[in-house]
Short mmCIF file of C-alpha atoms in Angstrom, two decimals:
data_model
loop_
_atom_site.label_atom_id
_atom_site.label_comp_id
_atom_site.label_asym_id
_atom_site.label_seq_id
_atom_site.Cartn_x
_atom_site.Cartn_y
_atom_site.Cartn_z
CA MET S 22 -16.84 8.95 -39.72
CA GLY S 23 -18.41 12.01 -38.10
CA ALA S 24 -16.47 14.35 -35.90
CA GLY S 25 -18.50 13.36 -32.84
CA ARG S 26 -17.86 9.65 -33.31
CA ALA S 27 -14.17 10.24 -33.96
CA ALA S 28 -13.89 12.25 -30.76
CA LEU S 29 -15.68 9.52 -28.81
CA LEU S 30 -13.36 6.84 -30.19
CA ALA S 31 -10.33 8.95 -29.37
CA ALA S 32 -11.55 9.50 -25.81
CA THR S 33 -12.32 5.80 -25.42
CA SER S 34 -8.86 4.85 -26.69
CA ALA S 35 -7.19 7.31 -24.33
CA GLU S 36 -9.16 5.91 -21.41
CA ALA S 37 -8.19 2.34 -22.37
CA VAL S 38 -4.51 3.28 -22.44
CA HIS S 39 -4.88 5.12 -19.13
CA LEU S 40 -6.47 2.13 -17.38
CA ALA S 41 -4.43 -0.67 -18.98
CA PRO S 42 -1.93 -0.98 -16.08
CA ALA S 43 -4.84 -1.38 -13.66
CA ALA S 44 -5.06 -5.00 -14.84
CA VAL S 45 -2.25 -5.75 -12.38
CA ARG S 46 -4.86 -5.53 -9.63
CA LEU S 47 -6.26 -8.86 -10.85
CA ALA S 48 -4.70 -11.70 -8.86
CA PRO S 49 -3.84 -13.93 -11.86
CA VAL S 50 -2.00 -11.08 -13.57
CA ARG S 51 -0.11 -10.17 -10.39
CA GLY S 52 0.69 -13.76 -9.55
CA LEU S 53 1.83 -14.97 -12.95
CA LEU S 54 3.10 -12.03 -14.98
CA LEU S 55 4.23 -9.25 -12.64
CA ARG S 56 5.40 -10.98 -9.53
CA ARG S 57 7.74 -8.32 -8.23
CA LEU S 58 5.19 -5.58 -8.76
CA ALA S 59 2.72 -7.73 -6.84
CA GLY S 60 5.15 -7.97 -3.95
CA HIS S 61 6.54 -11.50 -4.34
CA GLY S 62 9.86 -11.20 -2.52
CA ALA S 63 12.48 -13.20 -0.66
CA ALA S 64 11.56 -16.80 0.14
CA GLY S 65 12.27 -16.48 3.86
CA HIS S 66 10.48 -13.19 4.39
CA VAL S 67 6.91 -11.86 4.67
CA ALA S 68 6.41 -8.13 4.10
CA LEU S 69 3.88 -6.59 6.46
CA THR S 70 2.23 -3.44 5.10
CA PHE S 71 -0.50 -1.08 6.28
CA ASP S 72 -2.56 1.42 4.28
CA ASP S 73 -4.54 4.63 4.98
CA GLY S 74 -2.81 6.12 8.01
CA PRO S 75 -1.52 7.76 10.02
CA ASP S 76 -4.52 7.95 12.32
CA PRO S 77 -4.26 9.08 15.96
CA ALA S 78 -7.13 6.80 16.99
CA SER S 79 -5.49 3.63 15.78
CA THR S 80 -1.91 3.91 14.46
CA PRO S 81 -0.32 4.25 17.94
CA LEU S 82 -2.00 1.00 18.97
CA PHE S 83 -0.52 -0.74 15.93
CA LEU S 84 2.91 0.60 16.84
CA ASP S 85 2.58 -0.73 20.38
CA ARG S 86 1.37 -4.12 19.14
CA LEU S 87 4.24 -4.37 16.66
CA ASP S 88 6.70 -3.51 19.45
CA GLU S 89 5.21 -6.33 21.53
CA LEU S 90 5.67 -8.72 18.61
CA GLY S 91 9.18 -7.51 17.82
CA ALA S 92 8.20 -6.72 14.25
CA THR S 93 8.51 -3.75 11.92
CA ALA S 94 6.37 -2.90 8.89
CA THR S 95 5.86 -0.55 5.96
CA PHE S 96 3.13 2.10 6.33
CA PHE S 97 1.62 3.49 3.11
CA LEU S 98 0.56 6.97 4.16
CA LEU S 99 -2.09 9.32 2.84
CA GLY S 100 -0.73 12.83 2.52
CA SER S 101 -4.01 14.33 3.72
CA MET S 102 -3.82 12.27 6.92
CA LEU S 103 -0.12 12.96 7.51
CA GLU S 104 -0.71 16.68 7.11
CA GLN S 105 -3.19 16.55 9.99
CA TRP S 106 -1.07 14.33 12.24
CA PRO S 107 2.59 15.01 11.42
CA SER S 108 3.88 13.84 14.80
CA LEU S 109 2.73 10.32 13.94
CA GLY S 110 4.92 10.35 10.85
CA ARG S 111 7.99 11.06 12.94
CA GLU S 112 6.96 8.40 15.45
CA LEU S 113 6.68 5.79 12.70
CA THR S 114 10.27 6.24 11.63
CA ALA S 115 11.56 6.74 15.17
CA ARG S 116 10.18 3.32 16.04
CA GLY S 117 11.92 1.65 13.13
CA HIS S 118 9.13 1.41 10.59
CA GLU S 119 9.29 2.22 6.90
CA VAL S 120 7.11 4.96 5.40
CA ALA S 121 5.72 4.85 1.87
CA VAL S 122 3.23 6.70 -0.34
CA HIS S 123 -0.46 5.87 -0.76
CA GLY S 124 -1.36 9.17 -2.46
CA TRP S 125 -2.65 12.48 -1.14
CA TYR S 126 -6.31 11.44 -1.12
CA HIS S 127 -7.80 7.97 -1.26
CA ASP S 128 -9.36 8.46 -4.68
CA PRO S 129 -9.07 6.10 -7.67
CA GLN S 130 -7.88 8.11 -10.66
CA TRP S 131 -10.22 6.71 -13.32
CA TRP S 132 -9.86 9.62 -15.76
CA PRO S 133 -6.58 10.60 -17.42
CA SER S 134 -4.95 13.68 -15.92
CA PRO S 135 -1.14 13.45 -16.04
CA ALA S 136 -0.68 16.87 -14.45
CA ARG S 137 -2.92 15.95 -11.51
CA ASP S 138 -1.18 12.60 -10.99
CA ALA S 139 2.28 14.16 -11.03
CA ARG S 140 1.24 17.04 -8.76
CA GLU S 141 -0.39 14.86 -6.10
CA LEU S 142 2.37 12.25 -5.97
CA ARG S 143 5.08 14.90 -5.76
CA ARG S 144 3.15 16.67 -3.02
CA THR S 145 2.86 13.46 -1.03
CA VAL S 146 6.52 12.54 -1.47
CA GLU S 147 7.53 15.99 -0.22
CA ALA S 148 5.22 15.75 2.79
CA VAL S 149 6.42 12.28 3.77
CA THR S 150 10.06 13.30 3.38
CA GLU S 151 9.65 16.48 5.43
CA LEU S 152 7.30 15.23 8.13
CA CYS S 153 8.69 11.71 8.59
CA GLY S 154 12.34 12.51 8.04
CA ARG S 155 12.79 9.80 5.41
CA ARG S 156 12.34 9.86 1.66
CA PRO S 157 9.82 7.18 0.64
CA LEU S 158 10.71 4.49 -1.86
CA TRP S 159 7.41 2.65 -2.43
CA TYR S 160 4.04 3.62 -3.86
CA ARG S 161 0.73 1.79 -3.65
CA PRO S 162 -2.22 3.46 -5.40
CA PRO S 163 -5.62 3.56 -3.66
CA TYR S 164 -7.59 0.36 -4.33
CA GLY S 165 -4.55 -0.97 -6.22
CA VAL S 166 -5.67 0.90 -9.35
CA LEU S 167 -2.37 1.63 -11.11
CA THR S 168 -3.00 3.74 -14.21
CA THR S 169 -0.63 4.86 -16.94
CA GLY S 170 -0.68 8.39 -15.51
CA LEU S 171 0.18 7.17 -12.02
CA LEU S 172 2.88 4.86 -13.35
CA LEU S 173 4.56 7.74 -15.18
CA ALA S 174 4.13 10.05 -12.20
CA ALA S 175 5.73 7.46 -9.92
CA ARG S 176 8.72 7.26 -12.24
CA GLN S 177 9.13 11.03 -12.15
CA VAL S 178 9.43 11.05 -8.35
CA GLU S 179 11.42 7.79 -8.24
CA LEU S 180 8.79 5.72 -6.45
CA ARG S 181 8.56 2.00 -7.00
CA PRO S 182 4.96 0.71 -7.24
CA VAL S 183 4.12 -2.40 -5.26
CA LEU S 184 0.73 -4.00 -4.57
CA TRP S 185 0.18 -7.11 -2.44
CA THR S 186 -0.08 -10.87 -2.61
CA ALA S 187 -2.44 -11.40 0.36
CA TRP S 188 -5.00 -9.28 2.16
CA GLY S 189 -7.24 -9.79 5.16
CA ARG S 190 -10.42 -8.02 4.01
CA ASP S 191 -10.12 -6.12 7.26
CA TRP S 192 -11.94 -3.02 6.00
CA THR S 193 -15.47 -4.45 6.23
CA ALA S 194 -17.93 -4.04 9.10
CA ALA S 195 -18.18 -7.83 9.38
CA ALA S 196 -14.44 -8.40 9.78
CA THR S 197 -13.13 -10.04 12.94
CA PRO S 198 -9.60 -11.00 13.97
CA ALA S 199 -10.44 -14.62 13.14
CA SER S 200 -11.85 -13.75 9.71
CA VAL S 201 -8.84 -11.57 8.87
CA TYR S 202 -6.43 -14.34 9.80
CA ARG S 203 -8.50 -16.97 8.02
CA THR S 204 -8.48 -14.89 4.83
CA LEU S 205 -4.75 -14.20 5.05
CA ARG S 206 -3.61 -17.68 6.08
CA PRO S 207 -3.48 -19.32 2.61
CA GLY S 208 -1.23 -16.50 1.42
CA LEU S 209 1.11 -16.49 4.43
CA HIS S 210 4.14 -18.09 2.86
CA GLY S 211 7.66 -17.05 2.01
CA GLY S 212 7.78 -14.07 -0.32
CA ALA S 213 4.29 -12.79 0.52
CA THR S 214 3.34 -9.13 0.86
CA VAL S 215 0.46 -8.72 3.32
CA LEU S 216 -2.00 -5.83 3.07
CA LEU S 217 -3.81 -4.59 6.18
CA HIS S 218 -5.12 -1.18 7.32
CA ASP S 219 -4.13 0.85 10.37
CA SER S 220 -6.98 3.34 9.90
CA ASP S 221 -10.70 3.24 9.17
CA CYS S 222 -10.72 6.62 7.39
CA THR S 223 -11.86 4.87 4.19
CA SER S 224 -13.33 1.74 5.80
CA ALA S 225 -16.12 0.65 8.13
CA PRO S 226 -15.87 2.50 11.47
CA GLY S 227 -13.71 0.60 13.91
CA SER S 228 -12.73 -2.05 11.36
CA TRP S 229 -9.04 -1.51 12.13
CA ARG S 230 -9.51 -3.43 15.38
CA SER S 231 -9.87 -6.67 13.44
CA ALA S 232 -6.46 -6.14 11.84
CA LEU S 233 -4.85 -5.10 15.11
CA ASP S 234 -5.99 -8.24 16.94
CA ALA S 235 -5.10 -10.49 14.01
CA LEU S 236 -1.45 -9.45 14.14
CA PRO S 237 -0.41 -11.92 16.88
CA LEU S 238 -1.93 -14.75 14.82
CA VAL S 239 -0.05 -13.61 11.73
CA ALA S 240 3.21 -13.30 13.64
CA GLU S 241 2.76 -16.72 15.24
CA ARG S 242 2.09 -18.33 11.85
CA CYS S 243 5.20 -16.76 10.34
CA SER S 244 7.31 -17.84 13.29
CA ARG S 245 5.99 -21.39 13.03
CA LEU S 246 6.96 -21.47 9.36
CA GLY S 247 10.40 -20.02 10.05
CA LEU S 248 9.61 -16.81 8.18
CA GLU S 249 10.82 -13.34 9.10
CA LEU S 250 8.09 -10.69 9.31
CA GLY S 251 9.22 -7.21 8.34
CA PRO S 252 9.05 -4.21 6.01
CA LEU S 253 9.35 -4.05 2.23
CA ARG S 254 12.88 -2.69 2.44
CA GLU S 255 13.94 -6.17 3.64
CA HIS S 256 11.82 -8.08 1.13
CA GLY S 257 14.39 -8.42 -1.66
CA LEU S 258 12.37 -6.56 -4.29
CA ILE S 259 15.03 -4.06 -5.39
CA LYS S 260 17.04 -6.08 -7.87
CA ARG S 261 17.04 -3.59 -10.72
CA HIS S 262 16.94 0.19 -10.98
CA TYR S 263 13.16 0.19 -11.40
CA PRO S 264 11.66 -3.27 -10.78
CA TYR S 265 8.24 -3.54 -12.44
CA ASP S 266 8.61 -7.16 -13.56
#
């Protein structure tokens, strides 16, 4: 075997190892094999989570709507957004919500770089802790792409990865409150983790409005089913020191 081919095979193997955990993004894998990592929690509870904030154009409206509904949620924050709008981080925790890590930037880490992964996650954890006044517990990678490097980096900073069991496809230009609710409804059952977005910084402009106006429908459905709507900290996921299964 030539040196060039050997190097290519080695690089391909390293990339395969790096991306192997990303298979958890596939619904059958999450639903059947890694239920806790997917966010399957307590039977009487639905975890409400938001990605991509904080955003001054939209996050305050979500906070007001959640106050109206008497609900709290977990917000997966981007460090780059929090750095620009630190007062929103404090407001999130002051109003009873849980803060978590979504990464510094909203970039999928397709190529192995352990030093980069560790540096960016640590930087985000430090920013969330300092600017929000609470140390985060949870980590959700952008696009749900959990790589070996990110998994190891999350361990180093004691973050627990969690994805989702139901989403509303609220990031598209065609989304409406009705379409978001219709997409979520089959997954609104006990133990579900719901993914929505409180910012359009990585989505179609203004798409967050569809999620905002779908919230009353989600809350009503949960109430009708006798389910409590709340943050991940109340979802019954922490049963072991580091619950990946």
